[in-house]
PDB file of C-alpha atoms in Angstrom:
ATOM      1  CA  GLU A   1     178.967  85.831  18.056  1.00 61.00           C
ATOM      2  CA  THR A   2     181.599  82.787  16.498  1.00 76.00           C
ATOM      3  CA  GLY A   3     183.395  86.067  14.264  1.00 94.00           C
ATOM      4  CA  VAL A   4     186.765  86.161  16.032  1.00 97.00           C
ATOM      5  CA  THR A   5     187.111  83.336  18.607  1.00 97.00           C
ATOM      6  CA  GLN A   6     189.911  82.909  21.329  1.00 97.00           C
ATOM      7  CA  THR A   7     190.940  80.145  23.164  1.00 97.00           C
ATOM      8  CA  PRO A   8     191.717  78.766  26.830  1.00 97.00           C
ATOM      9  CA  ARG A   9     188.068  81.036  27.824  1.00 96.00           C
ATOM     10  CA  HIS A  10     189.716  80.079  31.155  1.00 96.00           C
ATOM     11  CA  LEU A  11     193.567  79.815  32.468  1.00 96.00           C
ATOM     12  CA  VAL A  12     195.705  79.995  35.316  1.00 95.00           C
ATOM     13  CA  MET A  13     199.172  80.266  35.332  1.00 92.00           C
ATOM     14  CA  GLY A  14     201.813  80.192  37.558  1.00 89.00           C
ATOM     15  CA  MET A  15     205.309  82.682  37.532  1.00 87.00           C
ATOM     16  CA  THR A  16     207.071  80.409  36.189  1.00 86.00           C
ATOM     17  CA  ASN A  17     205.266  79.043  32.831  1.00 87.00           C
ATOM     18  CA  LYS A  18     204.742  79.728  29.533  1.00 93.00           C
ATOM     19  CA  LYS A  19     201.394  79.954  27.747  1.00 95.00           C
ATOM     20  CA  SER A  20     200.227  81.222  24.883  1.00 97.00           C
ATOM     21  CA  LEU A  21     196.649  82.963  23.766  1.00 98.00           C
ATOM     22  CA  LYS A  22     195.175  82.198  20.679  1.00 98.00           C
ATOM     23  CA  CYS A  23     192.828  83.996  18.300  1.00 98.00           C
ATOM     24  CA  GLU A  24     191.760  83.646  14.727  1.00 97.00           C
ATOM     25  CA  GLN A  25     188.866  85.785  13.118  1.00 97.00           C
ATOM     26  CA  HIS A  26     186.596  85.190  10.706  1.00 96.00           C
ATOM     27  CA  LEU A  27     185.487  87.961   8.971  1.00 95.00           C
ATOM     28  CA  GLY A  28     188.364  89.008   6.651  1.00 94.00           C
ATOM     29  CA  HIS A  29     189.979  91.290   8.069  1.00 93.00           C
ATOM     30  CA  ASN A  30     193.058  93.126   7.907  1.00 91.00           C
ATOM     31  CA  ALA A  31     194.120  94.339  11.270  1.00 91.00           C
ATOM     32  CA  MET A  32     194.440  92.352  14.747  1.00 94.00           C
ATOM     33  CA  TYR A  33     194.288  93.405  17.892  1.00 94.00           C
ATOM     34  CA  TRP A  34     194.703  92.993  21.985  1.00 95.00           C
ATOM     35  CA  TYR A  35     193.168  94.031  25.247  1.00 95.00           C
ATOM     36  CA  LYS A  36     194.108  94.038  28.719  1.00 95.00           C
ATOM     37  CA  GLN A  37     190.636  94.342  30.556  1.00 94.00           C
ATOM     38  CA  SER A  38     191.193  94.224  34.046  1.00 91.00           C
ATOM     39  CA  ALA A  39     188.722  95.954  36.412  1.00 83.00           C
ATOM     40  CA  LYS A  40     187.940  99.416  37.228  1.00 71.00           C
ATOM     41  CA  LYS A  41     190.018 100.318  34.134  1.00 77.00           C
ATOM     42  CA  PRO A  42     189.597 101.378  30.685  1.00 78.00           C
ATOM     43  CA  LEU A  43     190.489  99.078  28.231  1.00 89.00           C
ATOM     44  CA  GLU A  44     194.438  99.057  27.446  1.00 90.00           C
ATOM     45  CA  LEU A  45     195.302  98.580  23.722  1.00 89.00           C
ATOM     46  CA  MET A  46     198.456  96.653  24.324  1.00 92.00           C
ATOM     47  CA  PHE A  47     199.448  95.433  20.455  1.00 92.00           C
ATOM     48  CA  VAL A  48     198.267  96.260  17.002  1.00 90.00           C
ATOM     49  CA  TYR A  49     198.906  94.192  13.629  1.00 91.00           C
ATOM     50  CA  SER A  50     197.476  94.882  10.474  1.00 85.00           C
ATOM     51  CA  LEU A  51     198.591  93.865   7.538  1.00 78.00           C
ATOM     52  CA  GLU A  52     200.893  90.767   9.519  1.00 75.00           C
ATOM     53  CA  GLU A  53     202.940  93.781  10.967  1.00 77.00           C
ATOM     54  CA  ARG A  54     202.521  95.270  13.830  1.00 77.00           C
ATOM     55  CA  VAL A  55     201.951  99.250  14.259  1.00 74.00           C
ATOM     56  CA  GLU A  56     201.362  99.578  17.867  1.00 73.00           C
ATOM     57  CA  ASN A  57     203.268  98.432  21.064  1.00 72.00           C
ATOM     58  CA  ASN A  58     201.815  99.842  23.887  1.00 72.00           C
ATOM     59  CA  SER A  59     204.681 100.272  26.287  1.00 82.00           C
ATOM     60  CA  VAL A  60     203.548  96.889  27.068  1.00 90.00           C
ATOM     61  CA  PRO A  61     205.995  94.562  29.319  1.00 92.00           C
ATOM     62  CA  SER A  62     207.941  92.116  27.533  1.00 92.00           C
ATOM     63  CA  ARG A  63     207.035  89.235  29.285  1.00 94.00           C
ATOM     64  CA  PHE A  64     204.304  89.763  26.905  1.00 95.00           C
ATOM     65  CA  SER A  65     204.720  88.338  23.381  1.00 94.00           C
ATOM     66  CA  PRO A  66     202.626  88.511  19.978  1.00 94.00           C
ATOM     67  CA  GLU A  67     202.847  86.572  16.969  1.00 94.00           C
ATOM     68  CA  CYS A  68     200.419  87.761  13.858  1.00 93.00           C
ATOM     69  CA  PRO A  69     201.162  84.782  11.614  1.00 93.00           C
ATOM     70  CA  ASN A  70     198.668  85.765   9.228  1.00 92.00           C
ATOM     71  CA  SER A  71     195.664  88.229   9.040  1.00 90.00           C
ATOM     72  CA  SER A  72     193.108  85.052  10.645  1.00 95.00           C
ATOM     73  CA  HIS A  73     195.499  84.518  13.411  1.00 96.00           C
ATOM     74  CA  LEU A  74     197.002  86.208  16.286  1.00 96.00           C
ATOM     75  CA  PHE A  75     198.829  84.694  19.337  1.00 97.00           C
ATOM     76  CA  LEU A  76     199.855  86.693  22.624  1.00 97.00           C
ATOM     77  CA  HIS A  77     203.256  84.124  24.227  1.00 97.00           C
ATOM     78  CA  LEU A  78     203.240  84.876  28.643  1.00 96.00           C
ATOM     79  CA  HIS A  79     206.691  84.310  29.675  1.00 93.00           C
ATOM     80  CA  THR A  80     207.543  84.513  33.464  1.00 93.00           C
ATOM     81  CA  LEU A  81     204.253  86.673  34.443  1.00 93.00           C
ATOM     82  CA  GLN A  82     202.951  88.466  37.506  1.00 93.00           C
ATOM     83  CA  PRO A  83     200.003  88.898  39.470  1.00 93.00           C
ATOM     84  CA  GLU A  84     199.401  91.993  38.470  1.00 92.00           C
ATOM     85  CA  ASP A  85     199.009  90.520  34.975  1.00 94.00           C
ATOM     86  CA  SER A  86     195.460  88.434  35.917  1.00 95.00           C
ATOM     87  CA  ALA A  87     192.814  90.362  33.993  1.00 95.00           C
ATOM     88  CA  LEU A  88     190.721  89.540  30.843  1.00 96.00           C
ATOM     89  CA  TYR A  89     191.986  89.702  27.322  1.00 97.00           C
ATOM     90  CA  LEU A  90     190.719  90.516  24.132  1.00 97.00           C
ATOM     91  CA  CYS A  91     191.431  90.191  20.796  1.00 97.00           C
ATOM     92  CA  ALA A  92     189.507  92.115  18.322  1.00 96.00           C
ATOM     93  CA  SER A  93     189.734  92.865  14.893  1.00 95.00           C
ATOM     94  CA  SER A  94     189.001  95.422  12.276  1.00 92.00           C
ATOM     95  CA  GLN A  95     189.533  96.640   8.616  1.00 89.00           C
ATOM     96  CA  ASP A  96     192.547  98.840   7.818  1.00 81.00           C
ATOM     97  CA  ARG A  97     191.483 101.145   4.937  1.00 77.00           C
ATOM     98  CA  GLY A  98     194.375 103.238   4.772  1.00 74.00           C
ATOM     99  CA  GLY A  99     194.764 104.530   7.736  1.00 71.00           C
ATOM    100  CA  ARG A 100     191.117 104.904   8.661  1.00 77.00           C
ATOM    101  CA  THR A 101     189.878 103.214  11.696  1.00 78.00           C
ATOM    102  CA  ASP A 102     186.926 100.898  11.640  1.00 83.00           C
ATOM    103  CA  THR A 103     184.715  98.927  13.551  1.00 89.00           C
ATOM    104  CA  GLN A 104     186.044  96.149  16.377  1.00 92.00           C
ATOM    105  CA  TYR A 105     185.118  93.285  16.340  1.00 94.00           C
ATOM    106  CA  PHE A 106     186.117  92.163  19.288  1.00 96.00           C
ATOM    107  CA  GLY A 107     186.679  87.981  20.995  1.00 96.00           C
ATOM    108  CA  PRO A 108     184.802  86.752  24.080  1.00 95.00           C
ATOM    109  CA  GLY A 109     188.165  87.009  25.705  1.00 96.00           C
ATOM    110  CA  THR A 110     190.785  84.940  27.795  1.00 97.00           C
ATOM    111  CA  ARG A 111     190.212  85.379  31.075  1.00 96.00           C
ATOM    112  CA  LEU A 112     194.290  84.499  32.734  1.00 96.00           C
ATOM    113  CA  THR A 113     194.182  84.377  36.365  1.00 95.00           C
ATOM    114  CA  VAL A 114     198.298  84.261  38.054  1.00 94.00           C
ATOM    115  CA  LEU A 115     199.043  82.462  40.740  1.00 91.00           C
TER     116      LEU A 115
ATOM    117  CA  GLY B   1     198.833 110.558  23.145  1.00 80.00           C
ATOM    118  CA  GLU B   2     195.239 110.224  23.344  1.00 86.00           C
ATOM    119  CA  ASN B   3     192.762 110.610  26.886  1.00 91.00           C
ATOM    120  CA  VAL B   4     189.492 109.904  26.427  1.00 95.00           C
ATOM    121  CA  GLU B   5     187.857 110.727  29.579  1.00 96.00           C
ATOM    122  CA  GLN B   6     183.663 109.286  30.605  1.00 97.00           C
ATOM    123  CA  HIS B   7     181.203 110.397  32.931  1.00 97.00           C
ATOM    124  CA  PRO B   8     179.536 109.468  35.273  1.00 97.00           C
ATOM    125  CA  SER B   9     180.971 105.721  35.839  1.00 95.00           C
ATOM    126  CA  THR B  10     177.675 105.021  37.296  1.00 96.00           C
ATOM    127  CA  LEU B  11     174.204 105.388  36.159  1.00 97.00           C
ATOM    128  CA  SER B  12     171.106 104.535  37.684  1.00 98.00           C
ATOM    129  CA  VAL B  13     167.292 105.240  35.714  1.00 97.00           C
ATOM    130  CA  GLN B  14     163.795 104.345  35.713  1.00 97.00           C
ATOM    131  CA  GLU B  15     163.027 102.160  32.853  1.00 97.00           C
ATOM    132  CA  GLY B  16     160.674 104.441  30.549  1.00 97.00           C
ATOM    133  CA  ASP B  17     163.702 107.304  31.733  1.00 97.00           C
ATOM    134  CA  SER B  18     166.589 108.562  29.585  1.00 98.00           C
ATOM    135  CA  ALA B  19     169.786 107.948  30.204  1.00 98.00           C
ATOM    136  CA  VAL B  20     173.060 110.815  29.439  1.00 98.00           C
ATOM    137  CA  ILE B  21     176.449 109.525  29.387  1.00 98.00           C
ATOM    138  CA  LYS B  22     179.538 111.848  28.302  1.00 98.00           C
ATOM    139  CA  CYS B  23     183.045 111.813  27.171  1.00 98.00           C
ATOM    140  CA  THR B  24     186.184 114.354  26.508  1.00 97.00           C
ATOM    141  CA  TYR B  25     188.886 113.407  24.299  1.00 96.00           C
ATOM    142  CA  SER B  26     191.907 115.572  23.678  1.00 95.00           C
ATOM    143  CA  ASP B  27     193.421 114.705  21.116  1.00 92.00           C
ATOM    144  CA  SER B  28     192.081 117.036  18.844  1.00 91.00           C
ATOM    145  CA  ALA B  29     193.289 114.470  15.437  1.00 89.00           C
ATOM    146  CA  SER B  30     190.827 112.360  17.223  1.00 91.00           C
ATOM    147  CA  ASN B  31     188.304 111.644  14.189  1.00 91.00           C
ATOM    148  CA  TYR B  32     185.995 108.447  15.110  1.00 92.00           C
ATOM    149  CA  PHE B  33     184.697 107.857  18.459  1.00 95.00           C
ATOM    150  CA  PRO B  34     182.401 104.897  18.255  1.00 95.00           C
ATOM    151  CA  TRP B  35     180.492 103.591  21.755  1.00 97.00           C
ATOM    152  CA  TYR B  36     180.640 100.221  22.710  1.00 97.00           C
ATOM    153  CA  LYS B  37     178.190  98.457  24.990  1.00 97.00           C
ATOM    154  CA  GLN B  38     179.504  94.954  27.533  1.00 95.00           C
ATOM    155  CA  GLU B  39     177.133  93.176  29.113  1.00 94.00           C
ATOM    156  CA  LEU B  40     177.936  90.664  31.992  1.00 90.00           C
ATOM    157  CA  GLY B  41     180.056  88.008  30.918  1.00 87.00           C
ATOM    158  CA  LYS B  42     180.642  89.049  27.353  1.00 91.00           C
ATOM    159  CA  ARG B  43     182.338  90.771  25.184  1.00 93.00           C
ATOM    160  CA  PRO B  44     182.510  94.246  24.072  1.00 94.00           C
ATOM    161  CA  GLN B  45     179.884  95.187  21.273  1.00 95.00           C
ATOM    162  CA  LEU B  46     179.636  98.031  19.264  1.00 95.00           C
ATOM    163  CA  ILE B  47     176.384 100.157  19.101  1.00 97.00           C
ATOM    164  CA  ILE B  48     176.858 103.357  17.457  1.00 96.00           C
ATOM    165  CA  ASP B  49     179.670 105.130  16.255  1.00 95.00           C
ATOM    166  CA  ILE B  50     180.315 109.037  14.718  1.00 94.00           C
ATOM    167  CA  ARG B  51     182.605 110.839  12.578  1.00 90.00           C
ATOM    168  CA  SER B  52     184.110 113.405  13.349  1.00 83.00           C
ATOM    169  CA  ASN B  53     182.029 115.362   9.815  1.00 81.00           C
ATOM    170  CA  VAL B  54     179.251 114.739  11.879  1.00 80.00           C
ATOM    171  CA  GLY B  55     177.708 116.553  14.959  1.00 90.00           C
ATOM    172  CA  GLU B  56     174.816 114.289  16.061  1.00 94.00           C
ATOM    173  CA  LYS B  57     173.832 110.208  14.644  1.00 94.00           C
ATOM    174  CA  LYS B  58     170.302 108.328  15.525  1.00 96.00           C
ATOM    175  CA  ASP B  59     169.844 104.346  16.031  1.00 94.00           C
ATOM    176  CA  GLN B  60     166.394 104.158  16.955  1.00 95.00           C
ATOM    177  CA  ARG B  61     166.577 104.592  20.729  1.00 97.00           C
ATOM    178  CA  ILE B  62     169.999 105.490  20.575  1.00 98.00           C
ATOM    179  CA  ALA B  63     171.831 108.949  19.801  1.00 97.00           C
ATOM    180  CA  VAL B  64     175.335 110.246  19.629  1.00 97.00           C
ATOM    181  CA  THR B  65     176.400 113.818  19.382  1.00 96.00           C
ATOM    182  CA  LEU B  66     179.666 115.338  18.846  1.00 96.00           C
ATOM    183  CA  ASN B  67     181.094 118.483  19.320  1.00 94.00           C
ATOM    184  CA  LYS B  68     184.668 118.871  18.161  1.00 92.00           C
ATOM    185  CA  THR B  69     184.981 122.046  19.099  1.00 93.00           C
ATOM    186  CA  ALA B  70     184.707 121.774  23.346  1.00 94.00           C
ATOM    187  CA  LYS B  71     186.047 118.102  21.948  1.00 95.00           C
ATOM    188  CA  HIS B  72     183.384 115.440  24.014  1.00 95.00           C
ATOM    189  CA  PHE B  73     180.242 113.498  23.105  1.00 97.00           C
ATOM    190  CA  SER B  74     177.986 112.131  24.034  1.00 98.00           C
ATOM    191  CA  LEU B  75     175.083 109.149  24.180  1.00 98.00           C
ATOM    192  CA  HIS B  76     171.940 109.583  24.719  1.00 98.00           C
ATOM    193  CA  ILE B  77     169.306 106.740  25.252  1.00 98.00           C
ATOM    194  CA  THR B  78     165.750 107.493  25.660  1.00 97.00           C
ATOM    195  CA  GLU B  79     162.879 105.450  26.446  1.00 97.00           C
ATOM    196  CA  THR B  80     165.778 102.715  28.419  1.00 98.00           C
ATOM    197  CA  GLN B  81     164.686  98.752  28.758  1.00 97.00           C
ATOM    198  CA  PRO B  82     166.108  96.414  31.491  1.00 96.00           C
ATOM    199  CA  GLU B  83     168.298  95.369  28.705  1.00 96.00           C
ATOM    200  CA  ASP B  84     170.125  98.073  28.118  1.00 97.00           C
ATOM    201  CA  SER B  85     171.746  97.458  31.576  1.00 97.00           C
ATOM    202  CA  ALA B  86     175.201  97.016  31.101  1.00 97.00           C
ATOM    203  CA  VAL B  87     178.920  98.782  31.137  1.00 96.00           C
ATOM    204  CA  TYR B  88     179.222 101.472  28.180  1.00 97.00           C
ATOM    205  CA  PHE B  89     182.729 102.747  27.060  1.00 97.00           C
ATOM    206  CA  CYS B  90     183.399 105.812  25.121  1.00 97.00           C
ATOM    207  CA  ALA B  91     187.112 105.373  22.593  1.00 95.00           C
ATOM    208  CA  ALA B  92     188.434 107.936  20.484  1.00 94.00           C
ATOM    209  CA  SER B  93     191.041 107.652  17.652  1.00 90.00           C
ATOM    210  CA  GLY B  94     192.857 109.475  15.259  1.00 83.00           C
ATOM    211  CA  GLY B  95     193.196 106.431  12.505  1.00 75.00           C
ATOM    212  CA  TYR B  96     195.248 103.702  12.286  1.00 70.00           C
ATOM    213  CA  GLN B  97     193.475 101.646  14.218  1.00 73.00           C
ATOM    214  CA  LYS B  98     194.333 103.551  17.255  1.00 83.00           C
ATOM    215  CA  VAL B  99     192.024 103.289  20.042  1.00 88.00           C
ATOM    216  CA  THR B 100     191.069 104.591  23.616  1.00 91.00           C
ATOM    217  CA  PHE B 101     188.871 103.940  25.312  1.00 93.00           C
ATOM    218  CA  GLY B 102     187.001 105.296  28.447  1.00 94.00           C
ATOM    219  CA  THR B 103     187.365 103.965  31.808  1.00 93.00           C
ATOM    220  CA  GLY B 104     183.247 102.562  31.577  1.00 94.00           C
ATOM    221  CA  THR B 105     179.877 103.876  32.786  1.00 96.00           C
ATOM    222  CA  LYS B 106     178.508 100.809  35.263  1.00 96.00           C
ATOM    223  CA  LEU B 107     174.495 101.306  33.583  1.00 98.00           C
ATOM    224  CA  GLN B 108     171.268  99.951  35.894  1.00 98.00           C
ATOM    225  CA  VAL B 109     167.624 100.471  34.630  1.00 97.00           C
ATOM    226  CA  ILE B 110     165.339  99.626  37.665  1.00 96.00           C
ATOM    227  CA  PRO B 111     162.352  98.150  36.308  1.00 94.00           C
TER     228      PRO B 111
END
């Protein structure tokens, strides 16, 4: 349960605030992901980083800005969010074996509420 | 892009009965199909996965079947127990770490 950690676990912010979500993986993986999970919707892939390079940006609004300084850390910077951005934000990691998709390990998530 | 449909959205079974959840996918290039279980307030966790070179895979009370021609795959849970109650997600991937998830099935096992 401690392989992928996320902080904070809960976050309440106003629409004009700037905040950041942090994810850290201790599994030696080289790929990291951000997902958005809303009620009654599938897990939506937001960003994928493999070997510290962004390989996927799934049409995410620019008010969400990812950062991957190394293979163990992933950030999601938030700026001028909307109430509809309230959701559970999940981080995950996996091992990228030359394009072959492998098991993803999820963090506990950050429950974000935008007022 | 890939589209994954999952049915049913909710499923109630008596303890000891079997549960079946079905998914279809659209991209014939998809070759990896994991299933995740998410208990209330917890993170999704992989319970079983299958790759396209295999038609069926079992792990104790859990099995997954894949029909590549029809582009559908199913999760089978036998002898269900109350601790099987959770939301189950299917997913499909064609590689390069891009995974598309289904909408989830809320399984309730009634003691």
